[in-house]
Short mmCIF file of N, CA and C in Angstrom, two decimals:
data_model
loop_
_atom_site.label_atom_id
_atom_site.label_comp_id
_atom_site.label_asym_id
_atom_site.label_seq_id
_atom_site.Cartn_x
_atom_site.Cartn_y
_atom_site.Cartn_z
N UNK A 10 37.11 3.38 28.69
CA UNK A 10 36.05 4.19 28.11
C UNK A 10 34.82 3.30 27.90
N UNK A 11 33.84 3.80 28.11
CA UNK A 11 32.25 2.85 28.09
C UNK A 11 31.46 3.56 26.59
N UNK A 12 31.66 2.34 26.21
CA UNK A 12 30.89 2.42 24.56
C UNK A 12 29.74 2.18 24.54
N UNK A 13 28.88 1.89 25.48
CA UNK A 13 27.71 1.39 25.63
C UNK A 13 26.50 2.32 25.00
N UNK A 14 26.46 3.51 24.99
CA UNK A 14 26.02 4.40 24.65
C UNK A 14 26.09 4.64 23.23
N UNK A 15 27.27 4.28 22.29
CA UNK A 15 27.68 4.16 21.25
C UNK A 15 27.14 3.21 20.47
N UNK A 16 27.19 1.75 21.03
CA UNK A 16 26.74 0.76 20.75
C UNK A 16 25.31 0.52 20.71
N UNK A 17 24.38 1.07 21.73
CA UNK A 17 23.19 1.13 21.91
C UNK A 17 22.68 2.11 20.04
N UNK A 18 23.54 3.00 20.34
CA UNK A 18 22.81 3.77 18.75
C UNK A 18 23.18 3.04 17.72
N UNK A 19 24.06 2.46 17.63
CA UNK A 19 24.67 1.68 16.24
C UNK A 19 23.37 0.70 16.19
N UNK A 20 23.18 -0.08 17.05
CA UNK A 20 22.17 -1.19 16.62
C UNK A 20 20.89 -0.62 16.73
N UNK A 21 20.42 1.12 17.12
CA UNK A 21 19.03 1.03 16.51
C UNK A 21 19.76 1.84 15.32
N UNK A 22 20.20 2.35 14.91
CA UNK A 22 20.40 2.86 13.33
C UNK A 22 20.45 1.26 12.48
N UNK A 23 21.18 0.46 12.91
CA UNK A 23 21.05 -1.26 12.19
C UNK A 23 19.46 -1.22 11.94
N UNK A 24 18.99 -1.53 12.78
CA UNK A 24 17.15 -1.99 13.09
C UNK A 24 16.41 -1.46 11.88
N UNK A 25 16.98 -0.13 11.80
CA UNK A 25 16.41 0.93 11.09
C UNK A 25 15.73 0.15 9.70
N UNK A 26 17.48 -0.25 9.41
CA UNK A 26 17.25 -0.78 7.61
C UNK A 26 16.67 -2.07 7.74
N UNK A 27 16.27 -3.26 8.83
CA UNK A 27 15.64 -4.23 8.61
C UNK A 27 14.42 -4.64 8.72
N UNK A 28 14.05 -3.54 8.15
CA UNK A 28 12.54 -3.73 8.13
C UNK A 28 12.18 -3.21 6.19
N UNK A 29 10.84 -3.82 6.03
CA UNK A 29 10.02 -3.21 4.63
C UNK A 29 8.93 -2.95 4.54
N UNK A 30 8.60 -2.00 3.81
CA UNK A 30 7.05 -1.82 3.92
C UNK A 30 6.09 -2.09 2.41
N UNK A 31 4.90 -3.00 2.67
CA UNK A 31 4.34 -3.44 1.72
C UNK A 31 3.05 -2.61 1.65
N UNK A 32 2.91 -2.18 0.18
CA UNK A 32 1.58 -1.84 0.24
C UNK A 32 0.85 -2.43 -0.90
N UNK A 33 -0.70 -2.50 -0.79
CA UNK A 33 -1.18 -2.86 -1.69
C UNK A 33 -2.79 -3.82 -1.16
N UNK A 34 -2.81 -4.99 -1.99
CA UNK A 34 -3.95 -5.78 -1.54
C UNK A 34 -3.12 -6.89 -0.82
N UNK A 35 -2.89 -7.09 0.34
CA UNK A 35 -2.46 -8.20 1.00
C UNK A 35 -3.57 -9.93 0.97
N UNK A 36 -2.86 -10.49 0.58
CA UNK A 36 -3.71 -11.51 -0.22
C UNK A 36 -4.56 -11.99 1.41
N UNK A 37 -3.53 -12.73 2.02
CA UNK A 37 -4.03 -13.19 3.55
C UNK A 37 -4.89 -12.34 4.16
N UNK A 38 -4.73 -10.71 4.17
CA UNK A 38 -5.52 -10.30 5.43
C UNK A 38 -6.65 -9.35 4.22
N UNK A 39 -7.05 -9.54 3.30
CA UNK A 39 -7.88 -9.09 2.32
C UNK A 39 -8.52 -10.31 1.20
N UNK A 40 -9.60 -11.04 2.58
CA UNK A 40 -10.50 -11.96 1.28
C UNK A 40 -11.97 -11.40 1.38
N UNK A 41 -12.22 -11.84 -0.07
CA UNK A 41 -13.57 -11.16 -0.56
C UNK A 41 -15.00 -11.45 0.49
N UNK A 42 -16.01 -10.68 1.03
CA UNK A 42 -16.66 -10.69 2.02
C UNK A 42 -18.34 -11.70 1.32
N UNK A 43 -18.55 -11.01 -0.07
CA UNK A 43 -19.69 -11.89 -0.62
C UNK A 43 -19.09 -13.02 -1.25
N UNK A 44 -20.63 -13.47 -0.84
CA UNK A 44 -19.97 -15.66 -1.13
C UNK A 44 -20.26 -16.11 -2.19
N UNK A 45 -20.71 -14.70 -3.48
CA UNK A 45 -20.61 -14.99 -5.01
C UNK A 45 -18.95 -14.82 -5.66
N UNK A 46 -18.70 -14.80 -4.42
CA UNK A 46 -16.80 -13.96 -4.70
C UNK A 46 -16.07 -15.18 -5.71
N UNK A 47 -15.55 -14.83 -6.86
CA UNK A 47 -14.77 -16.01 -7.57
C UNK A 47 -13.16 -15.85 -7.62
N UNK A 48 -13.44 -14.83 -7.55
CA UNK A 48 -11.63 -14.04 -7.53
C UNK A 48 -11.65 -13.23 -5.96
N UNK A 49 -10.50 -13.43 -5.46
CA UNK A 49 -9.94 -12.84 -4.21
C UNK A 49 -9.74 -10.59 -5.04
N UNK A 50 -10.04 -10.21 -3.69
CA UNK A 50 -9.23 -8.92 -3.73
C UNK A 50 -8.04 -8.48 -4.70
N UNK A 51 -7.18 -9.64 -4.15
CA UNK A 51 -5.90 -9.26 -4.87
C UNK A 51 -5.94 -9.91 -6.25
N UNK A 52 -6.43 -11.00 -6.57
CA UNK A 52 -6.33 -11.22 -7.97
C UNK A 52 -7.53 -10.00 -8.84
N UNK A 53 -8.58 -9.59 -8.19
CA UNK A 53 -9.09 -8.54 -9.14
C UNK A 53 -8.34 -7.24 -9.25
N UNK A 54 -7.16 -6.66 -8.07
CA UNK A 54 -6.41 -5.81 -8.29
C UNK A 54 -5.59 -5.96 -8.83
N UNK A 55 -4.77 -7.20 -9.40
CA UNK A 55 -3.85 -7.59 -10.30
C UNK A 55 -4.20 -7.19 -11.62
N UNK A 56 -6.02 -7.88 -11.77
CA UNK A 56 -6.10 -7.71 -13.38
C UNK A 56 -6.55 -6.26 -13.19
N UNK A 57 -6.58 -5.55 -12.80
CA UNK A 57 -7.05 -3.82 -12.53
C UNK A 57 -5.67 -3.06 -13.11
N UNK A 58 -4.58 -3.61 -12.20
CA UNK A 58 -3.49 -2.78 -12.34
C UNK A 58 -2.64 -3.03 -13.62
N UNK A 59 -3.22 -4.44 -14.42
CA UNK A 59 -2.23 -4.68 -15.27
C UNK A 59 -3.31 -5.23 -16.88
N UNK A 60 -4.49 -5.00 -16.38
CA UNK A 60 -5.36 -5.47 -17.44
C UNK A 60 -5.91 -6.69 -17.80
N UNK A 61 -6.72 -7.58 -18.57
CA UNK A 61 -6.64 -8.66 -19.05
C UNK A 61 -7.21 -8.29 -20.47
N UNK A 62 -6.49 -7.99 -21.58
CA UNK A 62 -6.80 -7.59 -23.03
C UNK A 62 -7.64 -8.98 -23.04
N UNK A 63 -7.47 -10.24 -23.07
CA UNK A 63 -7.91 -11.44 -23.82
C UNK A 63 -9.63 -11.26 -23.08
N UNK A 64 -9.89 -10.33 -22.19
CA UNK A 64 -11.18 -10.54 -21.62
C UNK A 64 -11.63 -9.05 -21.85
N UNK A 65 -11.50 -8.13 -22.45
CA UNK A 65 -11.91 -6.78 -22.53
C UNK A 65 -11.22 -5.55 -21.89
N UNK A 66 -10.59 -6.12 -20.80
CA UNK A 66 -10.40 -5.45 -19.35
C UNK A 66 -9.09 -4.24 -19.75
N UNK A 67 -9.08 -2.78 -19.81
CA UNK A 67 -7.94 -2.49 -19.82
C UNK A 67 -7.13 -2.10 -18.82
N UNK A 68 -6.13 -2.03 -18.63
CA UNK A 68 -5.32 -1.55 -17.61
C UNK A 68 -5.61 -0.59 -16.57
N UNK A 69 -5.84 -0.69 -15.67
CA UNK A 69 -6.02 0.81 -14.79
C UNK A 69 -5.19 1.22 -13.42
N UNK A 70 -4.04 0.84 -14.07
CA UNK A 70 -3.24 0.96 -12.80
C UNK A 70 -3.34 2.14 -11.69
N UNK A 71 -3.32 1.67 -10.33
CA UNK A 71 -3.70 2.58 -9.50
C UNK A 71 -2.79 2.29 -8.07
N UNK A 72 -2.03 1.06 -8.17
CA UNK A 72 -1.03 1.23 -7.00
C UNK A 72 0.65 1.54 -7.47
N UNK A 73 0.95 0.77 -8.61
CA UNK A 73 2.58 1.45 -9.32
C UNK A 73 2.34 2.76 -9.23
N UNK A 74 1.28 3.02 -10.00
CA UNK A 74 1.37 4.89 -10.56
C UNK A 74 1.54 6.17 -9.55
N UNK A 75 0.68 5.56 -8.66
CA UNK A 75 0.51 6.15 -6.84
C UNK A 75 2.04 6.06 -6.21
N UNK A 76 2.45 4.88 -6.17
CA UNK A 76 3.66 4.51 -5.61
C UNK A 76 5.20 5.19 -5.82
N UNK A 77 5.14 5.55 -7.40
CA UNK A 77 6.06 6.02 -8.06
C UNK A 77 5.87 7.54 -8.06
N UNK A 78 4.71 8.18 -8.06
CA UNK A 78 4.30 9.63 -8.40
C UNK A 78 5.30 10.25 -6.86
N UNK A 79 4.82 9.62 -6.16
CA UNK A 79 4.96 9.90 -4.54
C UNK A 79 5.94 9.45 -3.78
N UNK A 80 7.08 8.53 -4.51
CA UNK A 80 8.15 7.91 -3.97
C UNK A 80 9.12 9.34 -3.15
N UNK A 81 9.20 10.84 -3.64
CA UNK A 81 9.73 11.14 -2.82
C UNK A 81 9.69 11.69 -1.11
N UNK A 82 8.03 11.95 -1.50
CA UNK A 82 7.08 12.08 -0.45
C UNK A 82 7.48 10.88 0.28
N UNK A 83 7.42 9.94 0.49
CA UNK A 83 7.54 8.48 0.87
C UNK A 83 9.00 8.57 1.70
N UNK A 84 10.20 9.11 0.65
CA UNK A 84 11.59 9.14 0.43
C UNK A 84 11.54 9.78 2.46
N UNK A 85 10.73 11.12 2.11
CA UNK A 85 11.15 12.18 2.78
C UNK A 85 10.42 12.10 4.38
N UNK A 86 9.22 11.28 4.40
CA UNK A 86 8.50 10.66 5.72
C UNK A 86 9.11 10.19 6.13
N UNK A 87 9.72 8.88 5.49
CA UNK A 87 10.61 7.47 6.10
C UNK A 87 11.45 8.72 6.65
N UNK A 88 11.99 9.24 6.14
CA UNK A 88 13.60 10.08 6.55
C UNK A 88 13.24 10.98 8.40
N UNK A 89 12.16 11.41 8.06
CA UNK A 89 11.55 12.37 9.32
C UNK A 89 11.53 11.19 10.23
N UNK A 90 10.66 10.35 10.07
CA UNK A 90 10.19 9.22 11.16
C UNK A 90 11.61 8.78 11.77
N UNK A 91 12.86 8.16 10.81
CA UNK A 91 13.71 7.59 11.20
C UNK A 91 14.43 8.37 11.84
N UNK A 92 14.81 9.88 11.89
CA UNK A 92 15.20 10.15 12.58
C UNK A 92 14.18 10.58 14.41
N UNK A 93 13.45 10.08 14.32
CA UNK A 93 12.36 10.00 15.52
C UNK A 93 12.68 8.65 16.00
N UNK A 94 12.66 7.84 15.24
CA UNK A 94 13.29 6.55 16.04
C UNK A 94 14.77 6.66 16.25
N UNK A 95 15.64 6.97 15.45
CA UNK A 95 17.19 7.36 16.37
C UNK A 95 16.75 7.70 17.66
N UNK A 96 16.29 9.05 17.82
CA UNK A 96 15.88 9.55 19.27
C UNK A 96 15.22 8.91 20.12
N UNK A 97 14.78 7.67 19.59
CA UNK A 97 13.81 7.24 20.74
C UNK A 97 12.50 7.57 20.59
N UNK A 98 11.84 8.52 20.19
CA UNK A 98 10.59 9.21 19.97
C UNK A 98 9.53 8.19 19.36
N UNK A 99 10.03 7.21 19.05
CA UNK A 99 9.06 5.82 18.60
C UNK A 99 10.19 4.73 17.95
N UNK A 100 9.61 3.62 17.74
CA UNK A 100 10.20 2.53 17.37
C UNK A 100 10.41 2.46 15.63
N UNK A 101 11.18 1.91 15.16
CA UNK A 101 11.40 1.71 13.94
C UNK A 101 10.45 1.33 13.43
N UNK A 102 9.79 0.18 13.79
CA UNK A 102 8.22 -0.17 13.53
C UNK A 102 7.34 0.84 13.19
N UNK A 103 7.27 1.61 14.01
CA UNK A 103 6.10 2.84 14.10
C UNK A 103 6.78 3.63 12.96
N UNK A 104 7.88 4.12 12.79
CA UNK A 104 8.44 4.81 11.52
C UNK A 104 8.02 4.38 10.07
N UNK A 105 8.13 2.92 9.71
CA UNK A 105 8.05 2.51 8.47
C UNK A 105 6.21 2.47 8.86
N UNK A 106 5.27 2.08 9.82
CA UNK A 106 4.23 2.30 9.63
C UNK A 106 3.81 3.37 9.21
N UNK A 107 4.25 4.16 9.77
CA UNK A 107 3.66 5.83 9.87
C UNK A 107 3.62 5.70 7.62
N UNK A 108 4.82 5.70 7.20
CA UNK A 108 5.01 6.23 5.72
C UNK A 108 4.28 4.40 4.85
N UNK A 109 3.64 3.54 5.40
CA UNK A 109 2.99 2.43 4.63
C UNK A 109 1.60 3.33 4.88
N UNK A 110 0.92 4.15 6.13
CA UNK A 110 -0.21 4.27 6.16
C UNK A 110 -0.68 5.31 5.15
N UNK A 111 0.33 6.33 4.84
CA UNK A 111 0.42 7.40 3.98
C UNK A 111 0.17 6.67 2.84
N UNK A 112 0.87 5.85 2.78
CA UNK A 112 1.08 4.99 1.19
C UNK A 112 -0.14 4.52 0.54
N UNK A 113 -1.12 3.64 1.92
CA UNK A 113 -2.27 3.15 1.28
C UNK A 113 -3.07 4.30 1.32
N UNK A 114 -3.04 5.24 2.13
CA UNK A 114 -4.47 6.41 1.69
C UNK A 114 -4.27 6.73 0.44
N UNK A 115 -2.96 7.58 0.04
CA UNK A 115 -2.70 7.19 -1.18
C UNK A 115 -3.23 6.80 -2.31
N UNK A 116 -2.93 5.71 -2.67
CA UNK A 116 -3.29 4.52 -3.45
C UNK A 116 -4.86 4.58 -2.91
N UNK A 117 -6.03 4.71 -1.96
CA UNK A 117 -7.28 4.63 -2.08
C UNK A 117 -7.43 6.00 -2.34
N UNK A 118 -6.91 6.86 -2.13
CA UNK A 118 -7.42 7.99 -2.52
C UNK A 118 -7.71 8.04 -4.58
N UNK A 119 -6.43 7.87 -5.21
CA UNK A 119 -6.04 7.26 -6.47
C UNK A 119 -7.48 6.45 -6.97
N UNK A 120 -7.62 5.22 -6.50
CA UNK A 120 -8.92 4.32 -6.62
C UNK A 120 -10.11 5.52 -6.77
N UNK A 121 -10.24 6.08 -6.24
CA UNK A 121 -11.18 7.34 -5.44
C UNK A 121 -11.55 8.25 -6.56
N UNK A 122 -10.19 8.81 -6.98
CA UNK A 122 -10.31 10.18 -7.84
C UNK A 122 -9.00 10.20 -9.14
N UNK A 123 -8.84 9.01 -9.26
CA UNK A 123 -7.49 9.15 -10.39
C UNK A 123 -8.29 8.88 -11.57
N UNK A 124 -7.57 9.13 -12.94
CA UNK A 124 -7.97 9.31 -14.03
C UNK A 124 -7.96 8.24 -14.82
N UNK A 125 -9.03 7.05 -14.89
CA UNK A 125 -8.97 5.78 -14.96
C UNK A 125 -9.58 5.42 -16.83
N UNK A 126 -9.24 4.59 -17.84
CA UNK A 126 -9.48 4.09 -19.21
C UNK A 126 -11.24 4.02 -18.16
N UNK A 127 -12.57 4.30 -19.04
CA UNK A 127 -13.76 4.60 -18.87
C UNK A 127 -14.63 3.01 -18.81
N UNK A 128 -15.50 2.45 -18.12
CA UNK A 128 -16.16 1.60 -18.26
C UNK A 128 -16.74 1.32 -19.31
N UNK A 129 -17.20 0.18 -19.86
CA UNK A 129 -17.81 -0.02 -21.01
C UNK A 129 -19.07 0.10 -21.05
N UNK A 130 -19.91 0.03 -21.51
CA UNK A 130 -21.74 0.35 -21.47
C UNK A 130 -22.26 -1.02 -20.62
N UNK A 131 -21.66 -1.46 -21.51
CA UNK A 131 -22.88 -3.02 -20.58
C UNK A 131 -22.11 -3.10 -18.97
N UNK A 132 -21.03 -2.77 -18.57
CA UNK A 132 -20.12 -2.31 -17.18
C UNK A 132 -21.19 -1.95 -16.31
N UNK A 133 -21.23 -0.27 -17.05
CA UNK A 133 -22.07 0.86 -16.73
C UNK A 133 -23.75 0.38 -15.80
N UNK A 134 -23.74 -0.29 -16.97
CA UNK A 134 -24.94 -0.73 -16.62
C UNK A 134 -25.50 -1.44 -15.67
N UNK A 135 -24.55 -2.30 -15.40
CA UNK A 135 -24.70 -3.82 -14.69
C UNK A 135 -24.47 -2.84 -13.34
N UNK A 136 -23.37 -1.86 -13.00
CA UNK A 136 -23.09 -2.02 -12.04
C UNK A 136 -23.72 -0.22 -11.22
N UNK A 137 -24.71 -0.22 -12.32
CA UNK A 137 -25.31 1.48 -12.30
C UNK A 137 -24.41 2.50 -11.58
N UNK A 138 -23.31 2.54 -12.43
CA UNK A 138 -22.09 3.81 -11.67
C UNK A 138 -21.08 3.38 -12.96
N UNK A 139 -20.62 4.36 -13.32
CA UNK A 139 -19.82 4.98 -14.23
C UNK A 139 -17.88 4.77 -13.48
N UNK A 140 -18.13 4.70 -12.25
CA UNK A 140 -17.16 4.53 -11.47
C UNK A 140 -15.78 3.74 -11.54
N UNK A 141 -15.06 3.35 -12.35
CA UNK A 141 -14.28 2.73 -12.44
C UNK A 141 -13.56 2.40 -11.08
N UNK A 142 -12.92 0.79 -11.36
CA UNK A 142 -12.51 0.31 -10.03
C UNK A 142 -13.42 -0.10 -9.11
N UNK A 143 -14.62 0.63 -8.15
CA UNK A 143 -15.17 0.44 -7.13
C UNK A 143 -16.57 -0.02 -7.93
N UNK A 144 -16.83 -1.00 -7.62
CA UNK A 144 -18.07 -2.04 -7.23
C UNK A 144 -18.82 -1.79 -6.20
N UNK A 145 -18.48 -2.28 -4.95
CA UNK A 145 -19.33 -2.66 -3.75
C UNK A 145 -17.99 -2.54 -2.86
N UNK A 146 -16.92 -1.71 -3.12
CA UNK A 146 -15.65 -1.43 -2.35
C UNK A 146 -14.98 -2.02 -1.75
N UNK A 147 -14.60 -3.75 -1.91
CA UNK A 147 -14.13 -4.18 -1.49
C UNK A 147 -12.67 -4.20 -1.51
N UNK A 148 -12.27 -3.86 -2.98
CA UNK A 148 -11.08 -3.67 -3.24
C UNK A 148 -10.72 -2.42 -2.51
N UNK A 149 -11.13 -1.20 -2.72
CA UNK A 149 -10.99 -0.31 -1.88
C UNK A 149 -10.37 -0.15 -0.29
N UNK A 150 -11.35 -0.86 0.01
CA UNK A 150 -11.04 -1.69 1.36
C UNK A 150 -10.14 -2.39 1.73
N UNK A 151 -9.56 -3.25 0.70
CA UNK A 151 -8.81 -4.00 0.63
C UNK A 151 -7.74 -3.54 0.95
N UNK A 152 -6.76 -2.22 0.36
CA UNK A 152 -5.70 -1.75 0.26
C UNK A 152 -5.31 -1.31 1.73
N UNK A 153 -3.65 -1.86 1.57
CA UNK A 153 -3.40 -1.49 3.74
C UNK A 153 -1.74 -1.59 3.04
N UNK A 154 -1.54 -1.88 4.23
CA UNK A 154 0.09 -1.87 4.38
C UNK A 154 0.65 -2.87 5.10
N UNK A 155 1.40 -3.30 5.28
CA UNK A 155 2.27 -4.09 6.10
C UNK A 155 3.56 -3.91 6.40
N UNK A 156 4.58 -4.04 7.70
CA UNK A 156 6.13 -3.76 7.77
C UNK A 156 6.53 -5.13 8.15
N UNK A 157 7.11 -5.47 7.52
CA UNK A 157 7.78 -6.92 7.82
C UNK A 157 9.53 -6.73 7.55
N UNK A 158 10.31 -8.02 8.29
CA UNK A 158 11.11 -8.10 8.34
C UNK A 158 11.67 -8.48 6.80
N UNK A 159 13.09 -7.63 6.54
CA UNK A 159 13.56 -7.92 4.62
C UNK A 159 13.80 -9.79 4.93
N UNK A 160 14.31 -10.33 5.46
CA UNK A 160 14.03 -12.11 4.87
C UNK A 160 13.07 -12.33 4.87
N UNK A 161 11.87 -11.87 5.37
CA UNK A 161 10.54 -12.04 5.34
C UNK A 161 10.17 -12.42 3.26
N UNK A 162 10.59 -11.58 2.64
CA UNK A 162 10.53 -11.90 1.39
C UNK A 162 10.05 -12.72 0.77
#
């Protein structure tokens, strides 16, 4: 009897689970574009998402909150895609991309229109927009995805 056929599906259903998908500010492929820049992308989305009380700054998380609201949405893409890569219909790669690209619109959409602790006056001022989060959009910009391999870690 020829298992080959058998075997061929076992190792892309394997493939399936060795991959991850990152979203967020990727430090490497997101550095700041003006050369007054003191903090990278990702360290101003750090203190965004988690605050710095000792400097005024409060919390405004906008990639956990996104991430978690929508985990089943997320749950239920990965699930569609993967069974498109069983079939052949695209690569495992293209599956976990497809539900990271969802992920970061997401999360910029969130940046965009989520319900953020309010700027402070002298903020306001400096940066003439009421806008929380977005400056000159770099962070905005910033946010992507990545699929890397799980030892990748």
């Amino acid at each position: 009897m020829n298992f080959s056929k058998l075997d061929a599906l076992l190792n892309r259903i394997k493939a399936l689970g060795q991959k991850e998908i990152c979203v967020g500010v990727i430090a490497k492929t997101a550095p700041r574009t003006d050369q007054k820049a003191r903090f990278s992308n990702a360290q101003i989305a750090a203190v965004h998402e988690f605050g710095a009380p000792n400097k005024g700054i409060p919390a405004r998380p906008f990639l956990r909150s996104t991430l978690i609201r929508n985990k089943q949405a997320y749950t239920d893409t990965l699930a569609t895609q993967m069974r498109k890569a069983v079939r052949q219909k695209q690569s495992p790669e293209q599956a976990y991309q497809q539900v990271g690209f969802k992920a970061a619109r997401d999360v910029q959409q969130e940046i965009r229109h989520g319900s953020h602790a309010p700027l402070k006056a002298s903020t306001i001022q400096r940066k003439k927009s009421s806008q929380p989060l977005i400056d000159i959009g770099q962070l905005h910009q910033s946010i992507t995805s990545i699929v890397r391999d799980v030892d990748e870690s």
